[in-house]
Amino acid sequence: MSNRLNVLKTCKLYIGGKFSRSESEHYFQALDKKQKPLANLCRGSRKDLRNAIQAARKAQAGWAGRTAYNRGQILYRMAEMLEGRRDQFVAELENAAVTRRRAESEVELAIDRLVHYAGWTDKYPALFSSVNPVASPHFNFSIPEPTGVVGIVAPDDNALIGLVSLIAPVIAGGNTCVVVSSEKHGSIACTLAEVIHSSDVPGGVVNVLTGFRAELVSHLAGHMDVNSVLSAANDPEQKKIIQENAHLNVKRVHFYDATDWMKEQAQSPYYIMDFQEIKTTWHPVGT
Amino acid sequence: MMIPDFKQTVPVDQIGVEERVARFRTRSIKKESKLFALKLALQMVDLTTLEGMDSPGKVRQLCYKAMYPHAADPNIPMVAAICVYPNRVRLAAEILKGSGIHVASVATSFPSGMGTLESRIEEVKYAVDEGADEIDMVISRWAFLKGEYNYVFDEIATFKEACGPAHLKVILETGELETYENVRKASDIAIYAGADFIKTSTGKISPAATMPVTLVMLYAIRDYYLRTGNKVGMKPAGGIRDAKTALHYLVMVKETLGAGWLTPDLFRFGASSLANDLLMQIIKQKTGQYQSPDYFSIG
Amino acid sequence: MSEKELTTHQNLHFDELWAYDPAPESPDYVSIEPQYQLFIDGTFQKPESGRYIDTVNPSNEKVLAQVAEAGKKDVDKAVTAARKAYEGVWSKLPAKERGKYLFRIARLLQERAREFAIVESMDSGKPIRESRDIDIPQVIAHFFYHAGWADKLEYAFPGVRPKPHGVAGQIIPWNFPLLMAAWKIAPALAAGNTVVIKPAETTPLTALKLAELIRDAGLPPGVVNIITGAGQTGVDIVNHPGIDKLAFTGSTEVGKIIQKAVAGTDKKYTLELGGKAANIIFDDAPVEQAVEGIVNGIFFNQGHVCCAGSRLLVQEGVAEELVYKLKLRMETLIVGDPLDKNTDIGAINSKVQLDRILGFLTEGVEGDQKIYQTKCNLPEKGYWCQPTLVENVSQSHRIVQEEVFGPVLTIQTFRTPDEAVNLANNSPYGLSGGIWTDKGSKIFNVGKRIRAGVVWANTFNKFDPTSPFGGYKESGMGREGGIHGLLPYLELS
């Protein structure tokens, strides 16, 4: 046994491309699967949430304005970075929740899922656009555009693959997001934020909060500058709160409750399309 | 007066113009307003014959038709003018003398305009000397399409001078200009060069007059009026054969330029068969019976 | 035209010398029953509620007919009928047969087009020119278009299996009564759903005529149920547990209430809500056509159009000429009898709406704002509003921010494309927008930056069944028309 003392990581919020402590300076303790203390996590506050949403809004136009090719490369870069930290994630997952075998396959699938969506960025618009044969002398076409700022409420199981499966299609489509991570697996979310941070993802595109979901989701769903909320938390009460608050500014709400993210098929461009708006343009055809 | 830079294009959206015209066509003209418009349209007709086979006899017939459009009803007004080739002007002027009907002559190497400038000027002077009080000239489309706008401007100004007291109608031959933006540009050139009227077509090229082309020309006339206070006339010519179409044109003139242009002094139809259809519709309005061409003299 | 040149402006007079005589479409041709019942399960049934509402011709304030007001029990009967029809007949029918019913409806509508147009104009106040040339032809086109989709749905959504939701509850507004019914019913049926639909209480007649036509077309009973009523009937539809999918077109205010009401349920919903579209005119625009587009954008259907171009944004260099020409054009607009073929602007749909519009013109306007109205004479009876411009407004005025839903256009100027985009997007709405410029690349740039579901470039207020329509932000969610309009009526698995 070495006498060397391990250096523990301080888990922080990830807002606007920076790691910071909660402005409230409140924290909570995350437990491992044996219910032993795993890490101290920031207990993100309403103000942290607001800051994250502001960061996401600020980054949105720029991210949407990147070429599809560039967004694809950045998602692929995320996969590369995740691959590089493969062992770390396997260890963290095993420690926090699951068997080693299961942790290994989850990390592998998460990497592959990022690769999958990396390849969609420059293809889904072609698939879901249309040239519409209107009965008048006009050229008429419809294209998908990102909805804007998406609030993501992470699931409690599938700590890594669940998170990746929610974030990837949202940002592949040019949206930015604010993630309220699972209380149980906040530390995995923190580590994923490090991957994102080192992957050329512009600051503010993905913002990750840890904290108590019940304290945050109603504000997330009620915030007037969030365009859409995606929740996989599968909590009937919170679902109702999300939907009720969503009406304030007609947010698009999506619940992915029953999806088994460990399935190979739990990925498709239709997940991207849930966070797209169709814009139709008309122009006369004349000389 | 500031002459616009003709190199600059006034944007015109084709589909928008055609949609506007479709709206005019939905106007439903009934009863008294219809009879008024039919009579007005008849008074705006330039009764036209422009054929190589126009003998003195043919022109004589046309002149009498102009003066007595429908002998059965003496209350029916006369047409505005007859329009002939220069070598028939003297005859027409003699017959129409004192009638108030204008004698219009095409000139300037109608319809192509491809004569020498000198010969074209001479033709104008000849027609005026013979008694024409209106000259329908053609522009050099080749020069216009080549972008030599000053050439076109100058030739029009030259012919205007050659006209003396006669009114100048400038035929753009819009069927050859193809785009509405060209029509607009040619209209502006003609107007600023001194045209009294701008006219769509020779009638020798298809398409001849259309409502969208005419609308673009009306817009040019309107802009000039709003800038200068001067009124330029409009003459669609060729292809206007029935009363219904003529009424649509009048609707368009009324709703674009207003009542001020609803006069033969500022609006003409260049047509041959239109007059009789207007007459048939006028008689129908008066009697309630649909009419047969057998009861209307041909020109 | 420069400012200096404009000082020589001459007046144009449009009404002197030659005015058009009345050219009314005769209403004798159509029959309107004194009382209409609820169309449930293929038959017309008296309402359990026992209540009836008057529907009024807004151009003369005369009662046209009484229509039943569906109560909670009636809604339940309709939903039950729709469920039974879905499970028993409609979901078992081969897709191509579904399509054939829709084709048949389209054809029957074509045969009776003029009758529908006349009734639409009488009940809603919209000019016959529009109901005849736009509304009813679009209705027919919508049924025809969606008929063809019924047996081709799997081609629309690659890689997944589309399935209908079941029973669709649909609530539609009074501005395009029959057209909105078609926008709702046609895709729902094509996708394999059955329908309970409620037309607006001020404009129920063409939907009830459609019910007769649907019955005559032999559509299986219960596949389409058309129930009339007011707000409470709508609430009962929204809250009915037997509804799988809701589709609503109407105000953002009510849309939000619906979104809140379905919280905690698994109901799917789409909303097509209000708008406050900017119509942006750049100084290189085709001016005369832009004027036409502005007129079409705000005075079409008395401005009762969610996607109306109600905010005119004009680049400073062309503002004076454009507004002058717009005023000239407005002088030629004929306001009056909706059944007259020459009428451009008909009656305001209801007293309530008229008061709302006039409220904006009194309370909404203060300071140095200028109201310009045309000199047209308005009939004595009925609800009327002259075409109106409000000049000298700024972004902070209420009339610039809120949806007026009437023939009222606000005018603001801008200097640069960025400023225009910022003004256009400075709104919770995002339904539509207009761009007028001769420069193609500017259209793509500005068009991309406008946060709205429909962008009309060098045109405005164009609709087609093949073309998806719907909003960003508070203008709603989901699309109607085109491939994208099928999606709300399908579950993908």
Short mmCIF file of C-alpha atoms in Angstrom, two decimals, chain A residues 57 60 64-65 127-136 138-148 224 227 236 239-253 255 257 268-270 273-274 276-284, chain C residues 156-160 252 255-257 259-260 262-267 269 271 273 437 443-444 446-459 462-464 466-479 482-484 487 492:
data_model
loop_
_atom_site.label_atom_id
_atom_site.label_comp_id
_atom_site.label_asym_id
_atom_site.label_seq_id
_atom_site.Cartn_x
_atom_site.Cartn_y
_atom_site.Cartn_z
CA ARG A 57 -29.23 31.74 -24.80
CA GLN A 60 -27.46 29.58 -29.13
CA ALA A 64 -26.85 27.19 -34.67
CA GLY A 65 -24.80 29.30 -37.03
CA LEU A 127 -34.14 14.13 -44.71
CA PHE A 128 -36.72 16.34 -43.05
CA SER A 129 -36.77 19.26 -45.45
CA SER A 130 -39.19 19.43 -48.30
CA VAL A 131 -39.80 21.32 -51.48
CA ASN A 132 -43.53 21.75 -51.58
CA PRO A 133 -45.28 21.70 -54.95
CA VAL A 134 -47.67 24.57 -54.32
CA ALA A 135 -50.35 25.31 -56.90
CA SER A 136 -49.09 28.81 -57.65
CA HIS A 138 -43.91 30.14 -56.10
CA PHE A 139 -40.88 28.25 -54.96
CA ASN A 140 -41.80 26.84 -51.59
CA PHE A 141 -39.57 24.94 -49.23
CA SER A 142 -39.54 23.87 -45.62
CA ILE A 143 -36.45 23.33 -43.52
CA PRO A 144 -35.85 22.42 -39.89
CA GLU A 145 -34.31 25.02 -37.60
CA PRO A 146 -33.32 24.57 -33.96
CA THR A 147 -35.99 25.35 -31.38
CA GLY A 148 -33.52 27.33 -29.26
CA MET A 224 -39.64 32.54 -20.19
CA ASN A 227 -38.04 27.21 -25.54
CA PRO A 236 -45.51 12.01 -12.54
CA LYS A 239 -44.10 15.96 -15.21
CA LYS A 240 -47.27 17.76 -14.32
CA ILE A 241 -45.34 20.71 -12.95
CA ILE A 242 -43.23 20.89 -16.07
CA GLN A 243 -46.26 20.87 -18.33
CA GLU A 244 -48.15 23.38 -16.25
CA ASN A 245 -45.27 25.80 -16.17
CA ALA A 246 -44.47 25.19 -19.83
CA HIS A 247 -47.74 26.86 -20.82
CA LEU A 248 -46.41 30.24 -19.70
CA ASN A 249 -44.53 30.69 -22.95
CA VAL A 250 -45.85 27.72 -24.94
CA LYS A 251 -42.77 25.57 -24.42
CA ARG A 252 -42.43 22.40 -26.41
CA VAL A 253 -42.42 19.60 -23.87
CA PHE A 255 -41.13 13.26 -22.01
CA ASP A 257 -40.01 8.14 -19.81
CA SER A 268 -32.66 8.21 -34.36
CA PRO A 269 -33.00 11.51 -36.20
CA TYR A 270 -36.54 11.73 -34.85
CA MET A 273 -36.51 16.53 -34.87
CA ASP A 274 -38.25 16.84 -31.51
CA GLN A 276 -36.58 21.48 -34.47
CA GLU A 277 -39.07 23.99 -35.84
CA ILE A 278 -40.11 23.78 -39.45
CA LYS A 279 -39.71 27.03 -41.34
CA THR A 280 -41.49 27.38 -44.65
CA THR A 281 -40.34 29.98 -47.14
CA TRP A 282 -42.25 31.24 -50.16
CA HIS A 283 -40.85 33.14 -53.09
CA PRO A 284 -42.37 33.99 -56.44
CA ALA C 156 -43.51 10.12 -45.21
CA PHE C 157 -41.58 8.89 -42.21
CA PRO C 158 -38.61 6.71 -43.10
CA GLY C 159 -37.44 4.08 -40.67
CA VAL C 160 -40.49 4.11 -38.40
CA THR C 252 -52.38 32.35 -27.69
CA GLY C 255 -53.78 27.97 -26.31
CA LYS C 256 -51.90 28.44 -23.06
CA ILE C 257 -54.97 27.48 -21.06
CA GLN C 259 -51.58 23.48 -22.61
CA LYS C 260 -52.01 23.88 -18.89
CA VAL C 262 -53.64 18.81 -20.40
CA ALA C 263 -50.82 18.76 -17.84
CA GLY C 264 -50.69 15.41 -16.15
CA THR C 265 -52.42 13.63 -19.02
CA ASP C 266 -50.93 11.78 -21.97
CA LYS C 267 -52.91 13.81 -24.50
CA TYR C 269 -51.63 18.38 -28.69
CA LEU C 271 -51.49 24.59 -31.15
CA LEU C 273 -51.94 30.49 -32.10
CA THR C 437 -36.05 43.06 -51.52
CA ILE C 443 -33.73 37.20 -48.54
CA PHE C 444 -31.85 34.11 -47.39
CA VAL C 446 -32.91 37.84 -43.23
CA GLY C 447 -35.26 34.92 -43.79
CA LYS C 448 -33.02 32.67 -41.80
CA ARG C 449 -32.77 35.08 -38.92
CA ILE C 450 -36.49 35.71 -38.59
CA ARG C 451 -37.80 33.40 -35.89
CA ALA C 452 -41.07 32.44 -37.50
CA GLY C 453 -42.61 29.39 -39.08
CA VAL C 454 -43.56 30.96 -42.38
CA VAL C 455 -41.47 33.46 -44.30
CA TRP C 456 -43.00 35.16 -47.29
CA ALA C 457 -40.37 36.76 -49.48
CA ASN C 458 -41.68 39.20 -52.08
CA THR C 459 -45.15 37.87 -51.42
CA LYS C 462 -50.01 32.59 -49.43
CA PHE C 463 -51.35 29.20 -48.41
CA ASP C 464 -51.29 25.77 -49.94
CA THR C 466 -48.67 21.07 -49.61
CA SER C 467 -46.96 23.81 -47.62
CA PRO C 468 -46.43 23.39 -43.86
CA PHE C 469 -47.84 26.21 -41.73
CA GLY C 470 -47.33 26.91 -38.05
CA GLY C 471 -45.46 28.94 -35.51
CA TYR C 472 -42.34 29.36 -33.46
CA LYS C 473 -42.42 30.51 -29.85
CA GLU C 474 -45.84 31.58 -28.54
CA SER C 475 -47.39 31.23 -31.98
CA GLY C 476 -47.82 27.55 -31.35
CA MET C 477 -46.34 24.18 -32.04
CA GLY C 478 -46.79 21.60 -34.75
CA ARG C 479 -47.43 22.19 -38.41
CA GLY C 482 -47.47 19.23 -46.18
CA ILE C 483 -45.57 16.20 -44.92
CA HIS C 484 -44.86 17.97 -41.66
CA LEU C 487 -46.88 14.22 -37.99
CA LEU C 492 -44.15 6.94 -34.76
#
